[in-house]
PDB file of C-alpha atoms in Angstrom:
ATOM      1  CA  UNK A   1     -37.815 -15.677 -23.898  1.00 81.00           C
ATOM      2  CA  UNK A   2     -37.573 -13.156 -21.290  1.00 83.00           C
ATOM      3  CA  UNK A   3     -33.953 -12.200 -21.612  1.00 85.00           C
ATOM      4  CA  UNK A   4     -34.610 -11.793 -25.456  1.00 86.00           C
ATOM      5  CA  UNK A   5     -37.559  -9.399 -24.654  1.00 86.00           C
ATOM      6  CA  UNK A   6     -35.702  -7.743 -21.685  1.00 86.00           C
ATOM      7  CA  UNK A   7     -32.463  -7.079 -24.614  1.00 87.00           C
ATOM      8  CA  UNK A   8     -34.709  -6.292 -27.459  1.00 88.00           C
ATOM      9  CA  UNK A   9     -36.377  -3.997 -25.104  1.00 89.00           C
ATOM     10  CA  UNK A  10     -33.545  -1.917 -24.547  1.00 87.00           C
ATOM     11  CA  UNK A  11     -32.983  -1.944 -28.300  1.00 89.00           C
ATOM     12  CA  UNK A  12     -29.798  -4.473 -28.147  1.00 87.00           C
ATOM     13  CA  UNK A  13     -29.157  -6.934 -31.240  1.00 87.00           C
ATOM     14  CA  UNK A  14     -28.845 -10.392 -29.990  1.00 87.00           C
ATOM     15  CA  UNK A  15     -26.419 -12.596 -32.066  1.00 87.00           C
ATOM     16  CA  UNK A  16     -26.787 -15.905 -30.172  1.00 84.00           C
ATOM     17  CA  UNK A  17     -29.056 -17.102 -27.056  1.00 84.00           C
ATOM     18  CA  UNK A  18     -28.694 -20.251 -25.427  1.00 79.00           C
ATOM     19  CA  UNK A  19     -29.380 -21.185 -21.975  1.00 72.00           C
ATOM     20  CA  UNK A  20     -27.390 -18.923 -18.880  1.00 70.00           C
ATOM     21  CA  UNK A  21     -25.664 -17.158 -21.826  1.00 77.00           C
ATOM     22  CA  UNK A  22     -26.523 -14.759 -24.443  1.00 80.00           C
ATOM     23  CA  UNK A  23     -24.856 -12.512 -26.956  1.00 80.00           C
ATOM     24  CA  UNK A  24     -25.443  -9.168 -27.900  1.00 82.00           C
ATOM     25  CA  UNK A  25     -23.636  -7.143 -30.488  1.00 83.00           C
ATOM     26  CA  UNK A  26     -23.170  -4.141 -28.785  1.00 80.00           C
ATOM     27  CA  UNK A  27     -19.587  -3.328 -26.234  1.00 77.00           C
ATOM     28  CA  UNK A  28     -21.778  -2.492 -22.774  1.00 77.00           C
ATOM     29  CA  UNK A  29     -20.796  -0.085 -19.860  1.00 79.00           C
ATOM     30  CA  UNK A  30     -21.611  -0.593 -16.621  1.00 78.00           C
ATOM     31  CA  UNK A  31     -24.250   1.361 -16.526  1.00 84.00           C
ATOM     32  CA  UNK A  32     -25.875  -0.250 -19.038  1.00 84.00           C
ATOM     33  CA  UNK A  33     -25.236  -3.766 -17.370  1.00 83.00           C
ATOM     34  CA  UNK A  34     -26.498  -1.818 -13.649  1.00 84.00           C
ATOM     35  CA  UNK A  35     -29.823  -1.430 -16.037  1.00 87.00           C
ATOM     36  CA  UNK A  36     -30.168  -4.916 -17.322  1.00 87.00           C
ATOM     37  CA  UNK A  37     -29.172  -6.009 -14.019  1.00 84.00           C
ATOM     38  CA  UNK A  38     -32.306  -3.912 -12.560  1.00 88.00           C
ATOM     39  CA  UNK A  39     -34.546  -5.604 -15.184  1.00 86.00           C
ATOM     40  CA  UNK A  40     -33.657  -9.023 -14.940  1.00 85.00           C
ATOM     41  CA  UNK A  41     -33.598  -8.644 -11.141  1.00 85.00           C
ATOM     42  CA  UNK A  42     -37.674  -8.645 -10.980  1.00 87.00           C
ATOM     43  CA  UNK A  43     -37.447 -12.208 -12.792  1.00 82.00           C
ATOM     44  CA  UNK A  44     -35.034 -13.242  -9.968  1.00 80.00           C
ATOM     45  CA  UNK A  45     -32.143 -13.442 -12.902  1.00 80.00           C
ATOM     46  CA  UNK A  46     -28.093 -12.205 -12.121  1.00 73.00           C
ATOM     47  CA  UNK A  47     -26.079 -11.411 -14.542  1.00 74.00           C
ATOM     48  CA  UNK A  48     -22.992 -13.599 -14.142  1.00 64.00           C
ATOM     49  CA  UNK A  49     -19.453 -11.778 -14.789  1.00 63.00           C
ATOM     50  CA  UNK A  50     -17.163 -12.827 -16.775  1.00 67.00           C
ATOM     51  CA  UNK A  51     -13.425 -12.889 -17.919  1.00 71.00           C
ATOM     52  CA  UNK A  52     -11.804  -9.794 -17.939  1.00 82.00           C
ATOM     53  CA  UNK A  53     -14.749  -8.349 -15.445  1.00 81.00           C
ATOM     54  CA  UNK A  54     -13.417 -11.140 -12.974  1.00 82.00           C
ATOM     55  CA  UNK A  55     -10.230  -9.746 -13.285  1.00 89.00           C
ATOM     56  CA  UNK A  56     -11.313  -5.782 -12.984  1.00 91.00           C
ATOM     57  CA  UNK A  57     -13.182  -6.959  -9.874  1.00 88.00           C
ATOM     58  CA  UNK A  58     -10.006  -8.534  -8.115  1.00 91.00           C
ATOM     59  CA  UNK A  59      -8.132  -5.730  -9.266  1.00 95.00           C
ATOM     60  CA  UNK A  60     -10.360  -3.269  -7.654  1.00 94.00           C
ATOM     61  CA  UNK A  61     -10.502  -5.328  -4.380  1.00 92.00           C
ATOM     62  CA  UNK A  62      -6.637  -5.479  -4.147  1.00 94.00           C
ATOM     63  CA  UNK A  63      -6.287  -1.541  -4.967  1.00 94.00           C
ATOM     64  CA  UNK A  64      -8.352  -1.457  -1.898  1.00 92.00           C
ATOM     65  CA  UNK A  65      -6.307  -4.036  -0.115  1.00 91.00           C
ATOM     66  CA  UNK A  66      -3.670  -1.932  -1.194  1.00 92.00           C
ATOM     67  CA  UNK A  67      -4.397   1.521  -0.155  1.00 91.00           C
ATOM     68  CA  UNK A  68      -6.153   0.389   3.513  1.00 87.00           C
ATOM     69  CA  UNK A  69      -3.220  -2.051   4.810  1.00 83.00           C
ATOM     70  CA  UNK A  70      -0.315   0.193   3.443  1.00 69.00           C
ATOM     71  CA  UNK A  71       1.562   0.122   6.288  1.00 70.00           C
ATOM     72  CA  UNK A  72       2.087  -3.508   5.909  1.00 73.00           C
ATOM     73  CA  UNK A  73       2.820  -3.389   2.123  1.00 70.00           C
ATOM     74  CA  UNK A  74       4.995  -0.086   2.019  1.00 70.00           C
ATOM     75  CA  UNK A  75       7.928  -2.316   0.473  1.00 74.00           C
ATOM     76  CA  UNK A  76       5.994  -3.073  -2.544  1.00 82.00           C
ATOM     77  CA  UNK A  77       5.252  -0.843  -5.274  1.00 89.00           C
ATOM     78  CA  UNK A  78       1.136  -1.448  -6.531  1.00 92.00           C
ATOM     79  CA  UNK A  79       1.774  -2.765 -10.144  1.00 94.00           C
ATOM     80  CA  UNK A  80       4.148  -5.943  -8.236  1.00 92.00           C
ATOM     81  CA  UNK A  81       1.547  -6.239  -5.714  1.00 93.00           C
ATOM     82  CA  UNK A  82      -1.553  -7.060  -7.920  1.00 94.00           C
ATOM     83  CA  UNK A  83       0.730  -9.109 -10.966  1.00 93.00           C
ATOM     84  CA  UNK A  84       2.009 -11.217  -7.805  1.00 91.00           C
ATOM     85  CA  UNK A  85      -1.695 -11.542  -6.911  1.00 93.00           C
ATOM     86  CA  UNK A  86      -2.762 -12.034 -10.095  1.00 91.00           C
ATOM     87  CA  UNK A  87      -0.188 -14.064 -11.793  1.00 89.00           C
ATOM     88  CA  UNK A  88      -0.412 -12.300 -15.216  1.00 90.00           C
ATOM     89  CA  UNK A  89       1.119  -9.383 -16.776  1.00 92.00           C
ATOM     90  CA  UNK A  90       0.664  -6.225 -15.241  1.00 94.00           C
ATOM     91  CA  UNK A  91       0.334  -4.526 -18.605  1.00 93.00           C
ATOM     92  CA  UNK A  92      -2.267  -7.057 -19.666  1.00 92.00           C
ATOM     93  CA  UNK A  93      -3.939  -6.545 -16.505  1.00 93.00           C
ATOM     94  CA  UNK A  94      -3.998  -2.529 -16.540  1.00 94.00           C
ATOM     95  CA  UNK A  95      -5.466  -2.469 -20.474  1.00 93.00           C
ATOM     96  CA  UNK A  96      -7.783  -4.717 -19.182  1.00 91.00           C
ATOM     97  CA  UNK A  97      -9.062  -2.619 -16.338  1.00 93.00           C
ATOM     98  CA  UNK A  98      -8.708   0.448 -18.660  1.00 93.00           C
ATOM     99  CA  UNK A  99     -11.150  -0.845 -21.423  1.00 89.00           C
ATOM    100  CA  UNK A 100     -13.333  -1.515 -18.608  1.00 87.00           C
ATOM    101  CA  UNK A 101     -13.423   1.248 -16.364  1.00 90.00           C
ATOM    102  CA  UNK A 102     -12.440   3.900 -18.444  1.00 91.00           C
ATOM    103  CA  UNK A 103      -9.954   5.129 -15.954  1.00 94.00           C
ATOM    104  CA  UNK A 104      -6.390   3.738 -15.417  1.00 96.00           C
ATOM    105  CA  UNK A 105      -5.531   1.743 -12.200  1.00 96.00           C
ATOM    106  CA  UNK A 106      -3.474   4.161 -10.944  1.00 96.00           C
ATOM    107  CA  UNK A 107      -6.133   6.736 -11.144  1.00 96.00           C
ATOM    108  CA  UNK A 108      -8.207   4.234  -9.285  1.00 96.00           C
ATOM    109  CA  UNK A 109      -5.671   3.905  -7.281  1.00 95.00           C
ATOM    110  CA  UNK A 110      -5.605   7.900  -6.454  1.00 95.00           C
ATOM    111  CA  UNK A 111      -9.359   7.911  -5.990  1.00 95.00           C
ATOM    112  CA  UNK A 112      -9.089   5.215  -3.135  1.00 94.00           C
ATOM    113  CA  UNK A 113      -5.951   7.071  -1.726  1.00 93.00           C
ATOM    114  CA  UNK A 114      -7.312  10.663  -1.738  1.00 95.00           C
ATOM    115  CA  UNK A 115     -10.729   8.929   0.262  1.00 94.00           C
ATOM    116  CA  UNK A 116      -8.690   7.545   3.128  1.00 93.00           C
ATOM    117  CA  UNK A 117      -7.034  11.290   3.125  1.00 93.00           C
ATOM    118  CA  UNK A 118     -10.084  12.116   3.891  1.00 93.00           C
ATOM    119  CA  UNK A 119     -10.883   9.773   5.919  1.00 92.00           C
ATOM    120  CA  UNK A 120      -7.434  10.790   8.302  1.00 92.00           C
ATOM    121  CA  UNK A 121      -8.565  14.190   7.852  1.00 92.00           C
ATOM    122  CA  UNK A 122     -12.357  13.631   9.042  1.00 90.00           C
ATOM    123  CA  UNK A 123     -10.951  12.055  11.708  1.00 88.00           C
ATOM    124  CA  UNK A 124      -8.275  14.684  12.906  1.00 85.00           C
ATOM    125  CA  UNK A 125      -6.331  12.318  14.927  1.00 88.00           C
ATOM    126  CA  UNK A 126      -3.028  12.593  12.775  1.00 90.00           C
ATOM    127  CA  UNK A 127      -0.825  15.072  10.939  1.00 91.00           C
ATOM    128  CA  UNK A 128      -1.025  15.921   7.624  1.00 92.00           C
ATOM    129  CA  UNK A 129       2.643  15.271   7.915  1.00 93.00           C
ATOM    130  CA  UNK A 130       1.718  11.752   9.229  1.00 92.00           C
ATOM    131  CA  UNK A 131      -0.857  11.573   6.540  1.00 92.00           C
ATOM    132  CA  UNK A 132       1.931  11.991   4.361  1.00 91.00           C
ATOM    133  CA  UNK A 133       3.963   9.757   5.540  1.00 88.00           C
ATOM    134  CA  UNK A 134       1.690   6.819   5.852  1.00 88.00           C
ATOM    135  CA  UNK A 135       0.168   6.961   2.580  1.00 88.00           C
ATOM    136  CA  UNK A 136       3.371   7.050   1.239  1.00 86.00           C
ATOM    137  CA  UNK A 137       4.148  10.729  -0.251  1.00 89.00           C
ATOM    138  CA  UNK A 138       7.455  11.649  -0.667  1.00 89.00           C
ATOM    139  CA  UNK A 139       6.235  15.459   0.900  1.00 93.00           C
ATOM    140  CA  UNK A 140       3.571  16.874   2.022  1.00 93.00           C
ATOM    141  CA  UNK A 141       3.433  19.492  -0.879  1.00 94.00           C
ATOM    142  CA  UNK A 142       3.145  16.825  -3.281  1.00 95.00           C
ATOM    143  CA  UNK A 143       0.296  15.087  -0.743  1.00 94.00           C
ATOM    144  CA  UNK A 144      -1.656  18.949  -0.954  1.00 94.00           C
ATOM    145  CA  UNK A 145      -0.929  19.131  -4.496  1.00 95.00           C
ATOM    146  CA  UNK A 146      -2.516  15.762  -5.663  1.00 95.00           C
ATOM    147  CA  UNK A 147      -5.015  16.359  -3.184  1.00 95.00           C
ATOM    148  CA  UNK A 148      -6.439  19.855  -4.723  1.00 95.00           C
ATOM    149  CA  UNK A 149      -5.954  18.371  -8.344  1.00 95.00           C
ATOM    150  CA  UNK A 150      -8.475  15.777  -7.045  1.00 94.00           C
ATOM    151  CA  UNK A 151     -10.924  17.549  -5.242  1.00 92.00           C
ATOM    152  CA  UNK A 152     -10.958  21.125  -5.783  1.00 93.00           C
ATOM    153  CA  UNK A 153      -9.339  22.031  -1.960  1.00 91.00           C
ATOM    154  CA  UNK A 154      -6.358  21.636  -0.126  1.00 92.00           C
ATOM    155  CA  UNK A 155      -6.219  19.395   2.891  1.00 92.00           C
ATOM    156  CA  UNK A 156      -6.242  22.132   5.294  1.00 88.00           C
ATOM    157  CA  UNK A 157      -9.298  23.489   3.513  1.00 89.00           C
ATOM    158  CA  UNK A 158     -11.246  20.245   3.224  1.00 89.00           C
ATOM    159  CA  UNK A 159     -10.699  19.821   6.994  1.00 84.00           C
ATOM    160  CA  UNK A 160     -12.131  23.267   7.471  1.00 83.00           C
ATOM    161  CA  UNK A 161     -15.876  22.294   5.628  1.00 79.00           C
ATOM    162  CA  UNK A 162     -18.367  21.395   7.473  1.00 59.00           C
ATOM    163  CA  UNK A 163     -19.931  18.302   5.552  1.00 58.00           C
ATOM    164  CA  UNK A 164     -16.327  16.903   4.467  1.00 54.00           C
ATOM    165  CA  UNK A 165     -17.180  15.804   0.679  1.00 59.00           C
ATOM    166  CA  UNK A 166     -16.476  12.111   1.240  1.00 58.00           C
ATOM    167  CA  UNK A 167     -17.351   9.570  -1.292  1.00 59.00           C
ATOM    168  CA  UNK A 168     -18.284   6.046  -0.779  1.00 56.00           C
ATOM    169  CA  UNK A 169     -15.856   3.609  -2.292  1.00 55.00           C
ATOM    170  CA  UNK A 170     -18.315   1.387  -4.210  1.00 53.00           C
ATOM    171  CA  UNK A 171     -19.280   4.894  -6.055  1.00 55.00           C
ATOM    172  CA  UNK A 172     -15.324   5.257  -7.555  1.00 56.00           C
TER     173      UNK A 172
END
């Protein structure tokens, strides 16, 4: 009874209800589900994942993988090293993560590598030229260019501001 209020409250149709599972009629995005999720939470209920949002999950936590131990996976290209992971398609697996996240994996992908950019820039320890080079960019004009598409400044310029525009990674 309470997840049928909780649904009908937000004005969802429910097409089936049985107990630990329910079905609504409407395609939800995650900040819809972050709302439900806030709802339910006061009645001590989770929302379970499912499916494909198992697979966006593991996707997202081997991008991550991906981009922080790079060093150790520079002979793989990404798409081999979540399929391999995976053991499905990597086509099914990006249309998956598309439909989703709205965003492709490889932009995902971009969004974690252009926050550890800034993270080797924050830190000013290394090079951009070793940045470069250990994220895996064929030149350090095409590192500054990607960069600036990104976020608006070059990597000499973001190094430069004062509160270095970082974002989490559990907000990409």
């Amino acid at each position: 009874m309470i997840v049928k209020s909780e649904l009908e409250r937000f004005g969802y149709t429910i097409i089936a209800i049985q107990l630990g599972e329910v079905e609504i009629k409407e395609e939800l995005l995650k900040h819809q589900i972050d709302e439900i999720q806030k709802a339910f939470s006061q009645f001590e209920f989770t929302i379970i994942k499912k499916g494909n949002e198992k697979v966006v999950e593991k996707i997202k936590l081997l991008v991550n993988t991906f981009v922080n131990q790079h060093d150790e996976l520079q002979h793989l290209n990404l798409s081999t090293y979540i399929q391999s992971n995976i053991n499905k398609e990597y086509n099914y697996l990006s249309n998956v993560f598309s439909e989703t996240e709205n965003k492709t994996i490889e932009h995902f992908y971009i969004d974690h590598k252009i926050e550890k950019i800034k993270e080797y820039l924050s830190d000013n320890e290394i090079s951009i030229s070793e940045i470069a080079y250990k994220m895996n960019y064929s030149s350090i004009s095409y590192l500054s260019n990607q960069y600036k598409k990104e976020t608006g400044y070059t990597p000499s310029q973001f190094k430069s501001l004062n509160d270095n525009k970082r974002v989490g990674l559990e907000n990409l």
